[in-house]
mmCIF file of C-alpha atoms in Angstrom:
data_model
loop_
_atom_site.group_PDB
_atom_site.id
_atom_site.type_symbol
_atom_site.label_atom_id
_atom_site.label_comp_id
_atom_site.label_asym_id
_atom_site.label_seq_id
_atom_site.Cartn_x
_atom_site.Cartn_y
_atom_site.Cartn_z
ATOM 1 C CA MET R 1 35.769 25.523 -19.577
ATOM 2 C CA ARG R 2 36.615 25.181 -22.824
ATOM 3 C CA THR R 3 39.025 22.665 -23.859
ATOM 4 C CA GLY R 4 41.580 24.621 -24.564
ATOM 5 C CA LYS R 5 41.395 26.860 -21.535
ATOM 6 C CA VAL R 6 41.217 23.297 -19.527
ATOM 7 C CA PHE R 7 44.424 21.850 -20.502
ATOM 8 C CA ALA R 8 45.767 25.116 -20.718
ATOM 9 C CA VAL R 9 45.282 26.379 -16.942
ATOM 10 C CA SER R 10 46.137 22.525 -16.332
ATOM 11 C CA MET R 11 49.512 22.773 -18.039
ATOM 12 C CA ILE R 12 50.504 25.893 -16.195
ATOM 13 C CA THR R 13 49.056 24.612 -12.854
ATOM 14 C CA VAL R 14 50.983 21.083 -13.396
ATOM 15 C CA CYS R 15 54.509 23.159 -14.306
ATOM 16 C CA GLN R 16 53.855 25.572 -11.152
ATOM 17 C CA LEU R 17 53.945 22.209 -8.689
ATOM 18 C CA MET R 18 56.848 20.632 -10.524
ATOM 19 C CA ALA R 19 58.961 23.970 -10.216
ATOM 20 C CA LEU R 20 57.353 24.655 -6.725
ATOM 21 C CA ALA R 21 58.726 21.679 -5.225
ATOM 22 C CA LEU R 22 62.334 23.438 -5.480
ATOM 23 C CA TRP R 23 60.718 25.426 -2.292
ATOM 24 C CA PHE R 24 61.119 22.475 0.216
ATOM 25 C CA SER R 25 63.152 20.034 -1.023
ATOM 26 C CA ALA R 26 65.786 21.254 1.195
ATOM 27 C CA THR R 27 64.246 21.273 4.028
ATOM 28 C CA ALA R 28 62.175 17.883 3.311
ATOM 29 C CA VAL R 29 65.236 15.520 4.184
ATOM 30 C CA LEU R 30 66.381 17.802 7.244
ATOM 31 C CA PRO R 31 66.285 15.208 9.538
ATOM 32 C CA GLN R 32 69.087 12.803 7.371
ATOM 33 C CA LEU R 33 70.972 16.162 7.074
ATOM 34 C CA ARG R 34 71.287 16.123 10.469
ATOM 35 C CA SER R 35 71.702 12.864 11.102
ATOM 36 C CA GLU R 36 74.580 12.496 8.680
ATOM 37 C CA PHE R 37 76.398 16.614 8.739
ATOM 38 C CA GLY R 38 75.193 17.345 12.261
ATOM 39 C CA ILE R 39 73.664 20.144 11.181
ATOM 40 C CA GLY R 40 72.530 22.301 14.360
ATOM 41 C CA ALA R 41 69.164 24.488 14.722
ATOM 42 C CA LEU R 42 70.199 28.157 13.021
ATOM 43 C CA GLN R 43 71.903 25.979 10.023
ATOM 44 C CA SER R 44 68.050 23.998 9.678
ATOM 45 C CA SER R 45 66.564 26.710 9.506
ATOM 46 C CA LEU R 46 68.588 28.868 7.202
ATOM 47 C CA PHE R 47 67.522 26.121 4.800
ATOM 48 C CA THR R 48 64.193 27.267 4.717
ATOM 49 C CA SER R 49 64.333 31.416 5.759
ATOM 50 C CA ALA R 50 66.827 31.535 2.606
ATOM 51 C CA VAL R 51 64.279 30.564 0.054
ATOM 52 C CA LEU R 52 61.931 33.037 1.828
ATOM 53 C CA LEU R 53 64.438 35.976 2.180
ATOM 54 C CA GLY R 54 65.309 35.148 -1.580
ATOM 55 C CA PHE R 55 61.700 35.893 -2.643
ATOM 56 C CA VAL R 56 60.860 38.679 -0.760
ATOM 57 C CA LEU R 57 64.418 39.972 -2.551
ATOM 58 C CA GLY R 58 63.029 38.813 -6.102
ATOM 59 C CA THR R 59 59.525 40.146 -6.018
ATOM 60 C CA VAL R 60 60.712 43.249 -5.087
ATOM 61 C CA THR R 61 63.210 43.561 -7.658
ATOM 62 C CA SER R 62 61.398 41.883 -10.084
ATOM 63 C CA ALA R 63 58.455 45.016 -9.201
ATOM 64 C CA ILE R 64 60.826 47.629 -9.113
ATOM 65 C CA LEU R 65 62.192 47.058 -12.314
ATOM 66 C CA GLY R 66 58.470 45.849 -13.878
ATOM 67 C CA LEU R 67 60.357 42.844 -15.196
ATOM 68 C CA ALA R 68 57.062 41.040 -15.506
ATOM 69 C CA ASP R 69 55.916 43.106 -18.176
ATOM 70 C CA ARG R 70 59.098 43.667 -20.046
ATOM 71 C CA ILE R 71 59.542 39.808 -20.220
ATOM 72 C CA GLU R 72 57.493 37.176 -22.057
ATOM 73 C CA PRO R 73 56.110 35.517 -19.207
ATOM 74 C CA ARG R 74 56.551 31.852 -20.693
ATOM 75 C CA ARG R 75 60.199 32.628 -20.975
ATOM 76 C CA PHE R 76 60.766 34.392 -17.872
ATOM 77 C CA TRP R 77 59.372 31.620 -16.060
ATOM 78 C CA ALA R 78 61.267 28.701 -17.950
ATOM 79 C CA ALA R 79 64.422 31.005 -17.195
ATOM 80 C CA SER R 80 63.164 30.944 -13.632
ATOM 81 C CA ALA R 81 62.768 27.856 -13.176
ATOM 82 C CA MET R 82 65.826 26.367 -15.091
ATOM 83 C CA ILE R 83 68.449 28.992 -12.793
ATOM 84 C CA ALA R 84 66.660 27.750 -8.948
ATOM 85 C CA ALA R 85 66.433 23.747 -10.609
ATOM 86 C CA THR R 86 70.705 24.850 -11.243
ATOM 87 C CA ALA R 87 70.881 26.054 -8.201
ATOM 88 C CA ASN R 88 69.402 23.461 -6.380
ATOM 89 C CA ILE R 89 71.051 20.605 -8.063
ATOM 90 C CA LEU R 90 74.241 22.308 -6.412
ATOM 91 C CA ILE R 91 73.920 21.607 -3.342
ATOM 92 C CA LEU R 92 75.073 18.108 -3.756
ATOM 93 C CA VAL R 93 78.916 19.538 -4.358
ATOM 94 C CA VAL R 94 78.987 22.404 -2.010
ATOM 95 C CA PRO R 95 79.408 21.320 1.924
ATOM 96 C CA VAL R 96 75.798 21.060 3.241
ATOM 97 C CA ASP R 97 77.554 22.371 6.553
ATOM 98 C CA GLY R 98 78.898 26.057 4.709
ATOM 99 C CA ILE R 99 77.538 29.036 4.125
ATOM 100 C CA VAL R 100 77.614 28.084 0.121
ATOM 101 C CA VAL R 101 74.731 26.007 0.386
ATOM 102 C CA ILE R 102 72.698 29.093 1.808
ATOM 103 C CA LEU R 103 73.190 31.254 -0.856
ATOM 104 C CA LEU R 104 72.731 28.323 -3.514
ATOM 105 C CA ARG R 105 68.871 28.473 -0.977
ATOM 106 C CA LEU R 106 68.909 32.757 -1.646
ATOM 107 C CA ILE R 107 69.260 32.279 -5.102
ATOM 108 C CA THR R 108 66.404 29.949 -5.026
ATOM 109 C CA GLY R 109 63.787 31.881 -3.569
ATOM 110 C CA VAL R 110 65.259 34.916 -5.554
ATOM 111 C CA CYS R 111 64.385 32.618 -8.875
ATOM 112 C CA MET R 112 60.826 31.495 -7.397
ATOM 113 C CA ALA R 113 59.549 35.547 -7.689
ATOM 114 C CA GLY R 114 60.012 34.584 -11.735
ATOM 115 C CA ILE R 115 57.471 31.380 -10.966
ATOM 116 C CA TYR R 116 54.935 31.697 -8.412
ATOM 117 C CA PRO R 117 54.099 35.189 -9.526
ATOM 118 C CA ILE R 118 54.456 34.778 -13.264
ATOM 119 C CA GLY R 119 51.818 31.497 -13.110
ATOM 120 C CA MET R 120 49.517 33.637 -11.630
ATOM 121 C CA LYS R 121 49.770 36.079 -14.708
ATOM 122 C CA MET R 122 49.391 33.428 -17.025
ATOM 123 C CA VAL R 123 46.660 31.748 -15.592
ATOM 124 C CA ALA R 124 44.824 35.055 -15.567
ATOM 125 C CA THR R 125 44.643 35.391 -19.377
ATOM 126 C CA TRP R 126 42.409 32.497 -19.498
ATOM 127 C CA SER R 127 40.505 34.360 -16.363
ATOM 128 C CA ARG R 128 36.326 34.892 -17.537
ATOM 129 C CA GLY R 129 34.602 35.603 -14.225
ATOM 130 C CA ASP R 130 36.298 32.901 -12.824
ATOM 131 C CA THR R 131 39.767 34.428 -11.004
ATOM 132 C CA GLY R 132 39.133 33.944 -7.341
ATOM 133 C CA PHE R 133 39.021 29.508 -8.130
ATOM 134 C CA LEU R 134 42.194 30.224 -10.675
ATOM 135 C CA VAL R 135 43.925 31.946 -7.951
ATOM 136 C CA GLY R 136 43.013 29.174 -5.350
ATOM 137 C CA LEU R 137 44.095 26.851 -7.703
ATOM 138 C CA LEU R 138 47.503 28.286 -7.819
ATOM 139 C CA VAL R 139 47.660 28.207 -4.083
ATOM 140 C CA GLY R 140 46.896 25.148 -4.340
ATOM 141 C CA ALA R 141 49.569 23.709 -6.752
ATOM 142 C CA LEU R 142 52.057 25.865 -4.315
ATOM 143 C CA THR R 143 50.841 23.705 -1.447
ATOM 144 C CA ILE R 144 51.253 20.610 -3.110
ATOM 145 C CA GLY R 145 54.275 21.568 -4.535
ATOM 146 C CA SER R 146 55.680 22.313 -1.149
ATOM 147 C CA ALA R 147 54.352 19.119 -0.511
ATOM 148 C CA MET R 148 56.021 16.998 -2.888
ATOM 149 C CA PRO R 149 59.906 16.762 -1.843
ATOM 150 C CA HIS R 150 58.592 14.531 1.418
ATOM 151 C CA LEU R 151 56.534 12.210 -1.174
ATOM 152 C CA PHE R 152 59.878 12.257 -3.337
ATOM 153 C CA ALA R 153 61.709 11.488 -0.315
ATOM 154 C CA VAL R 154 59.289 7.972 -0.317
ATOM 155 C CA ALA R 155 59.389 7.158 -3.742
ATOM 156 C CA VAL R 156 62.735 7.397 -4.661
ATOM 157 C CA PRO R 157 65.541 5.494 -1.853
ATOM 158 C CA LEU R 158 65.592 7.635 1.099
ATOM 159 C CA ASP R 159 68.620 9.131 0.119
ATOM 160 C CA TRP R 160 68.799 13.164 0.545
ATOM 161 C CA ARG R 161 70.673 13.378 -2.462
ATOM 162 C CA TYR R 162 68.259 11.625 -4.387
ATOM 163 C CA VAL R 163 65.218 14.297 -3.269
ATOM 164 C CA ILE R 164 67.513 16.928 -4.528
ATOM 165 C CA MET R 165 68.300 15.769 -7.736
ATOM 166 C CA THR R 166 64.421 14.253 -8.328
ATOM 167 C CA ALA R 167 62.953 18.091 -7.399
ATOM 168 C CA SER R 168 65.872 19.385 -10.018
ATOM 169 C CA VAL R 169 64.945 17.490 -12.721
ATOM 170 C CA THR R 170 60.984 17.917 -12.360
ATOM 171 C CA ALA R 171 61.762 21.491 -12.498
ATOM 172 C CA TYR R 172 63.800 21.240 -15.247
ATOM 173 C CA ILE R 173 61.240 19.541 -17.106
ATOM 174 C CA ALA R 174 58.649 22.030 -16.096
ATOM 175 C CA ALA R 175 60.833 24.968 -17.552
ATOM 176 C CA ILE R 176 60.524 22.976 -20.849
ATOM 177 C CA ALA R 177 56.935 22.435 -21.189
ATOM 178 C CA ILE R 178 55.647 25.987 -19.846
ATOM 179 C CA LEU R 179 57.297 27.264 -23.326
ATOM 180 C CA PHE R 180 54.659 25.279 -25.169
ATOM 181 C CA VAL R 181 51.569 26.621 -23.341
ATOM 182 C CA HIS R 182 49.392 29.067 -24.583
ATOM 183 C CA LEU R 183 48.197 32.037 -23.225
ATOM 184 C CA GLY R 184 44.167 32.878 -23.171
ATOM 185 C CA GLY R 185 45.111 36.674 -24.488
ATOM 186 C CA THR R 186 47.614 39.369 -23.977
ATOM 187 C CA PRO R 187 48.733 39.423 -20.394
ATOM 188 C CA GLY R 188 47.670 42.562 -18.745
ATOM 189 C CA ARG R 189 50.333 44.962 -17.278
ATOM 190 C CA SER R 190 51.521 44.912 -13.674
ATOM 191 C CA PRO R 191 50.335 47.072 -11.174
ATOM 192 C CA ARG R 192 54.110 48.934 -10.931
ATOM 193 C CA PHE R 193 55.738 49.357 -7.334
ATOM 194 C CA ASP R 194 56.104 52.926 -6.518
ATOM 195 C CA PRO R 195 57.394 53.909 -2.826
ATOM 196 C CA LYS R 196 55.972 56.833 -2.898
ATOM 197 C CA MET R 197 52.624 55.580 -2.322
ATOM 198 C CA VAL R 198 53.874 53.229 0.721
ATOM 199 C CA GLY R 199 52.831 56.190 3.318
ATOM 200 C CA LYS R 200 49.371 56.288 1.156
ATOM 201 C CA ILE R 201 49.007 52.817 1.417
ATOM 202 C CA TRP R 202 49.687 52.432 5.250
ATOM 203 C CA SER R 203 46.638 55.736 6.120
ATOM 204 C CA ASN R 204 43.575 52.894 4.533
ATOM 205 C CA LYS R 205 42.766 51.917 7.361
ATOM 206 C CA PRO R 206 40.666 49.006 6.548
ATOM 207 C CA LEU R 207 43.739 47.902 3.662
ATOM 208 C CA ARG R 208 46.216 48.173 7.199
ATOM 209 C CA HIS R 209 44.370 45.753 8.967
ATOM 210 C CA ALA R 210 43.659 43.134 6.149
ATOM 211 C CA CYS R 211 47.704 43.277 5.656
ATOM 212 C CA TYR R 212 47.464 42.691 9.606
ATOM 213 C CA GLY R 213 45.664 39.009 9.290
ATOM 214 C CA TYR R 214 47.934 38.167 6.578
ATOM 215 C CA PHE R 215 51.062 39.085 8.869
ATOM 216 C CA GLY R 216 49.537 36.707 11.613
ATOM 217 C CA HIS R 217 49.015 33.908 9.357
ATOM 218 C CA MET R 218 52.300 34.184 7.720
ATOM 219 C CA TRP R 219 53.936 34.366 11.157
ATOM 220 C CA GLU R 220 52.431 30.463 11.337
ATOM 221 C CA LEU R 221 52.139 29.156 7.713
ATOM 222 C CA TYR R 222 55.908 28.671 6.683
ATOM 223 C CA ALA R 223 56.866 27.958 10.142
ATOM 224 C CA MET R 224 54.480 25.155 10.331
ATOM 225 C CA TRP R 225 55.447 23.650 6.904
ATOM 226 C CA GLY R 226 58.944 24.075 7.750
ATOM 227 C CA TRP R 227 59.039 21.977 10.963
ATOM 228 C CA ILE R 228 56.559 20.334 10.966
ATOM 229 C CA GLY R 229 58.276 17.383 9.180
ATOM 230 C CA LEU R 230 60.901 17.043 11.916
ATOM 231 C CA PHE R 231 58.640 17.262 15.204
ATOM 232 C CA LEU R 232 56.622 14.067 13.500
ATOM 233 C CA TYR R 233 59.948 12.461 12.373
ATOM 234 C CA GLY R 234 60.963 12.876 16.628
ATOM 235 C CA ALA R 235 57.512 11.790 17.469
ATOM 236 C CA PHE R 236 57.845 8.684 15.264
ATOM 237 C CA SER R 237 61.190 7.670 16.515
ATOM 238 C CA ASP R 238 60.270 8.134 20.121
ATOM 239 C CA ARG R 239 58.320 5.447 19.850
ATOM 240 C CA VAL R 240 60.775 3.001 18.212
ATOM 241 C CA MET R 241 59.109 2.608 15.058
ATOM 242 C CA ASP R 242 60.255 1.157 12.241
ATOM 243 C CA ASN R 243 61.054 3.325 9.501
ATOM 244 C CA PRO R 244 60.536 6.803 11.023
ATOM 245 C CA GLY R 245 61.667 8.208 8.044
ATOM 246 C CA VAL R 246 59.727 7.216 5.518
ATOM 247 C CA TRP R 247 56.570 7.339 7.625
ATOM 248 C CA SER R 248 56.996 10.770 9.107
ATOM 249 C CA ALA R 249 57.668 11.708 5.153
ATOM 250 C CA LEU R 250 54.440 10.415 4.052
ATOM 251 C CA SER R 251 52.678 11.773 6.740
ATOM 252 C CA THR R 252 53.989 15.465 6.070
ATOM 253 C CA PHE R 253 53.176 14.975 2.317
ATOM 254 C CA ALA R 254 49.727 13.896 3.546
ATOM 255 C CA ILE R 255 50.239 17.198 5.843
ATOM 256 C CA VAL R 256 51.103 19.868 3.961
ATOM 257 C CA GLY R 257 49.219 18.909 0.774
ATOM 258 C CA ILE R 258 46.055 18.441 1.886
ATOM 259 C CA GLY R 259 46.398 22.200 2.425
ATOM 260 C CA ALA R 260 45.339 22.386 -1.444
ATOM 261 C CA PHE R 261 42.137 21.196 -0.899
ATOM 262 C CA GLY R 262 41.525 23.441 1.831
ATOM 263 C CA SER R 263 42.569 26.542 -0.563
ATOM 264 C CA LEU R 264 40.346 25.620 -3.435
ATOM 265 C CA ALA R 265 37.147 25.390 -0.066
ATOM 266 C CA GLY R 266 38.514 28.832 1.233
ATOM 267 C CA GLY R 267 38.145 30.360 -2.132
ATOM 268 C CA TYR R 268 35.295 29.142 -2.697
ATOM 269 C CA TYR R 269 33.191 29.756 0.172
ATOM 270 C CA ALA R 270 34.909 33.025 0.604
ATOM 271 C CA ASP R 271 33.046 34.259 -2.507
ATOM 272 C CA ARG R 272 29.713 33.088 -1.176
ATOM 273 C CA ILE R 273 29.755 33.303 2.769
ATOM 274 C CA GLY R 274 32.545 36.717 2.849
ATOM 275 C CA ARG R 275 36.294 36.751 3.148
ATOM 276 C CA THR R 276 36.392 37.860 6.703
ATOM 277 C CA THR R 277 34.197 35.035 7.252
ATOM 278 C CA VAL R 278 36.429 32.556 5.868
ATOM 279 C CA THR R 279 40.013 34.333 7.125
ATOM 280 C CA ILE R 280 38.469 34.488 10.751
ATOM 281 C CA ALA R 281 37.255 30.597 11.113
ATOM 282 C CA ALA R 282 40.321 29.462 9.416
ATOM 283 C CA MET R 283 42.975 30.937 11.507
ATOM 284 C CA ILE R 284 40.546 29.855 14.947
ATOM 285 C CA VAL R 285 40.993 26.461 13.782
ATOM 286 C CA SER R 286 44.813 26.446 12.944
ATOM 287 C CA GLY R 287 45.424 28.661 15.919
ATOM 288 C CA ALA R 288 43.778 25.729 18.076
ATOM 289 C CA CYS R 289 45.788 23.146 16.232
ATOM 290 C CA ALA R 290 49.216 24.886 16.913
ATOM 291 C CA ILE R 291 48.172 24.987 20.731
ATOM 292 C CA VAL R 292 47.568 21.608 20.931
ATOM 293 C CA ALA R 293 49.891 19.807 18.164
ATOM 294 C CA GLY R 294 52.982 19.971 20.358
ATOM 295 C CA GLY R 295 51.704 18.054 23.340
ATOM 296 C CA LEU R 296 50.698 15.247 21.186
ATOM 297 C CA SER R 297 53.647 13.481 20.157
ATOM 298 C CA ASP R 298 53.335 10.847 22.814
ATOM 299 C CA ALA R 299 49.618 10.496 22.107
ATOM 300 C CA PRO R 300 47.991 8.229 19.946
ATOM 301 C CA ILE R 301 49.360 8.370 16.600
ATOM 302 C CA ILE R 302 45.700 8.772 14.914
ATOM 303 C CA LEU R 303 45.084 11.230 17.270
ATOM 304 C CA LEU R 304 48.170 13.068 16.017
ATOM 305 C CA ILE R 305 47.703 12.861 12.796
ATOM 306 C CA VAL R 306 44.695 13.705 12.395
ATOM 307 C CA VAL R 307 44.997 17.205 14.124
ATOM 308 C CA CYS R 308 47.902 17.906 12.137
ATOM 309 C CA ILE R 309 46.125 16.939 8.905
ATOM 310 C CA VAL R 310 43.324 19.779 10.026
ATOM 311 C CA TRP R 311 46.727 21.999 10.847
ATOM 312 C CA GLY R 312 47.454 21.211 7.293
ATOM 313 C CA ILE R 313 43.762 22.771 5.778
ATOM 314 C CA SER R 314 43.228 25.070 7.792
ATOM 315 C CA VAL R 315 46.489 27.147 8.034
ATOM 316 C CA ILE R 316 46.039 27.738 4.144
ATOM 317 C CA ALA R 317 42.411 27.790 3.529
ATOM 318 C CA ASP R 318 42.854 31.723 4.471
ATOM 319 C CA SER R 319 45.839 32.479 2.603
ATOM 320 C CA ALA R 320 44.443 33.772 -1.156
ATOM 321 C CA GLN R 321 41.759 35.476 0.870
ATOM 322 C CA PHE R 322 44.573 38.227 2.102
ATOM 323 C CA SER R 323 44.982 39.094 -0.848
ATOM 324 C CA SER R 324 42.273 39.602 -2.501
ATOM 325 C CA CYS R 325 40.942 41.717 0.216
ATOM 326 C CA VAL R 326 43.880 43.675 -1.120
ATOM 327 C CA ILE R 327 43.236 43.954 -4.589
ATOM 328 C CA GLU R 328 39.762 44.975 -2.947
ATOM 329 C CA LEU R 329 40.165 47.233 -0.571
ATOM 330 C CA ALA R 330 42.708 49.497 -2.452
ATOM 331 C CA ASP R 331 42.579 52.143 -4.746
ATOM 332 C CA PRO R 332 43.320 50.288 -8.175
ATOM 333 C CA HIS R 333 46.512 52.469 -8.818
ATOM 334 C CA GLN R 334 48.464 51.267 -6.141
ATOM 335 C CA VAL R 335 47.582 47.441 -6.007
ATOM 336 C CA GLY R 336 50.826 46.239 -7.306
ATOM 337 C CA THR R 337 52.590 48.441 -4.682
ATOM 338 C CA ALA R 338 50.451 47.248 -1.697
ATOM 339 C CA LEU R 339 50.457 43.862 -2.903
ATOM 340 C CA THR R 340 54.341 43.737 -2.660
ATOM 341 C CA LEU R 341 54.375 45.470 0.536
ATOM 342 C CA GLN R 342 51.999 42.770 1.990
ATOM 343 C CA ASN R 343 54.200 39.984 0.348
ATOM 344 C CA ALA R 344 57.247 41.482 1.600
ATOM 345 C CA ILE R 345 56.488 42.051 4.985
ATOM 346 C CA GLY R 346 54.717 38.698 5.240
ATOM 347 C CA PHE R 347 57.516 36.858 4.289
ATOM 348 C CA LEU R 348 59.765 38.863 6.361
ATOM 349 C CA ILE R 349 57.979 38.195 9.924
ATOM 350 C CA ALA R 350 57.638 34.556 8.715
ATOM 351 C CA LEU R 351 61.373 34.425 8.763
ATOM 352 C CA VAL R 352 61.787 35.374 12.379
ATOM 353 C CA SER R 353 59.219 32.937 13.866
ATOM 354 C CA ILE R 354 60.700 29.892 11.280
ATOM 355 C CA HIS R 355 64.131 30.870 13.706
ATOM 356 C CA LEU R 356 62.365 31.014 16.484
ATOM 357 C CA VAL R 357 60.552 27.834 16.575
ATOM 358 C CA PRO R 358 64.024 25.488 17.437
ATOM 359 C CA VAL R 359 65.338 27.986 19.523
ATOM 360 C CA ILE R 360 62.324 27.528 21.983
ATOM 361 C CA ALA R 361 62.015 23.577 21.111
ATOM 362 C CA ASP R 362 65.235 23.249 22.618
ATOM 363 C CA GLN R 363 63.763 25.428 25.407
ATOM 364 C CA THR R 364 60.507 23.883 25.836
ATOM 365 C CA GLY R 365 59.996 21.148 23.333
ATOM 366 C CA TRP R 366 57.287 21.287 20.803
ATOM 367 C CA TRP R 367 54.632 21.951 22.440
ATOM 368 C CA GLY R 368 55.260 25.349 23.319
ATOM 369 C CA ALA R 369 57.092 26.384 20.111
ATOM 370 C CA PHE R 370 54.108 25.605 18.467
ATOM 371 C CA ALA R 371 51.504 26.955 20.297
ATOM 372 C CA MET R 372 53.918 30.652 19.844
ATOM 373 C CA LEU R 373 53.033 30.002 16.335
ATOM 374 C CA ALA R 374 48.966 30.650 17.810
ATOM 375 C CA VAL R 375 50.111 34.206 18.373
ATOM 376 C CA GLY R 376 49.663 34.956 14.408
ATOM 377 C CA PRO R 377 46.482 33.683 14.298
ATOM 378 C CA VAL R 378 45.019 35.207 17.479
ATOM 379 C CA LEU R 379 46.390 38.673 16.145
ATOM 380 C CA GLY R 380 45.188 38.055 13.093
ATOM 381 C CA THR R 381 41.506 37.213 13.878
ATOM 382 C CA ILE R 382 41.148 40.484 15.683
ATOM 383 C CA ALA R 383 42.630 42.246 13.302
ATOM 384 C CA MET R 384 39.972 40.318 10.447
ATOM 385 C CA VAL R 385 36.854 41.277 13.189
ATOM 386 C CA ARG R 386 38.093 44.820 13.408
ATOM 387 C CA LEU R 387 38.051 44.932 9.320
ATOM 388 C CA ARG R 388 34.781 43.264 9.376
ATOM 389 C CA MET R 389 32.922 45.950 11.051
ATOM 390 C CA MET R 390 34.096 48.681 9.032
ATOM 391 C CA PRO R 391 31.981 50.100 6.741
ATOM 392 C CA GLU R 392 34.500 49.804 3.871
ATOM 393 C CA ALA R 393 34.282 45.959 4.591
ATOM 394 C CA ILE R 394 31.112 46.051 1.723
ATOM 395 C CA GLN R 395 33.671 45.901 -0.752
ATOM 396 C CA LEU R 396 34.709 42.604 0.122
ATOM 397 C CA ALA R 397 33.452 39.403 -2.363
ATOM 398 C CA GLY R 398 30.723 41.939 -3.815
ATOM 399 C CA GLY R 399 29.624 42.989 -0.717
ATOM 400 C CA LYS R 400 29.734 39.592 1.719
ATOM 401 C CA LYS R 401 32.041 39.826 4.165
#
């Protein structure tokens, strides 16, 4: 990469990472909130699911109104980050166990639709035959950004208020910094969402199976990210460890954050050995980890952490490849609608699994709750195996299935 390109892409990635810490900032402090305010399972689930629902609403609204094309991307990104950071920091002045805090999380999610996709749009202006790597880089930023609040919980005094404040401050800084980033050219127009195309898209069998694979992936991903920290906190507390909150936060940061390497590796190998190959392998591994992890709360700590780290890598390694499959299989005029449809349904599915985890955990323990998540990768693997057997699979990754 040229020096200017390296600097610009690096700046966009860092800003993306800093702003996306807002996504899980409240989730990272759930152990403290539950201890201090007695927050129940439903409220705990809403801290994560409200952001996902907001993201769906924001993405669909932005696609229908064409906001990504009407507003200069750096300004759109900066405004979204500013509003999201403000909504996040307002958590400090409202009742944490009330409805207002959930509405603030919803607003944060809506604003994420102006951060994550727009960051990809800005990076794409620098793309010169390396789009796959750059998309993987942004997914890696999403992964580390999602992990950062758990690090904040240790890097700053272990009071949930400082974690929320730190996440908001970093997003404010990113909102200012993004305005000084140079783009590699004029951003292309985003493919528009057209509700009339939904039926045509769904009649495309290979495309439909790529979406099925993504749906299975999403059933597992955000529920795992949202609850792994609380699971580890309980596992460490049961061992009567000193500072279980610190150790669970550090472990969760490592488990979620290391997924960035999985994302980059997934993109690298998918371009070389095939998208279905990588997605199938990743889902087999992550599904196996989901079945095993919840039953290891009393196992040796090193075994528990190793399994969870493998889970953290594999659960995100295939993420970007499902979108790549849609881009390669859809009619060029339907790409925008296909991606919007895929993401909207996928995030709505994630809402269901996020809320199911604590319910099942209360009934069967963490083993049953996490094993339930394995249903997603199992069904997703079946979908991708069927896609691999279709003649249209030759369109993937330049002929590499």
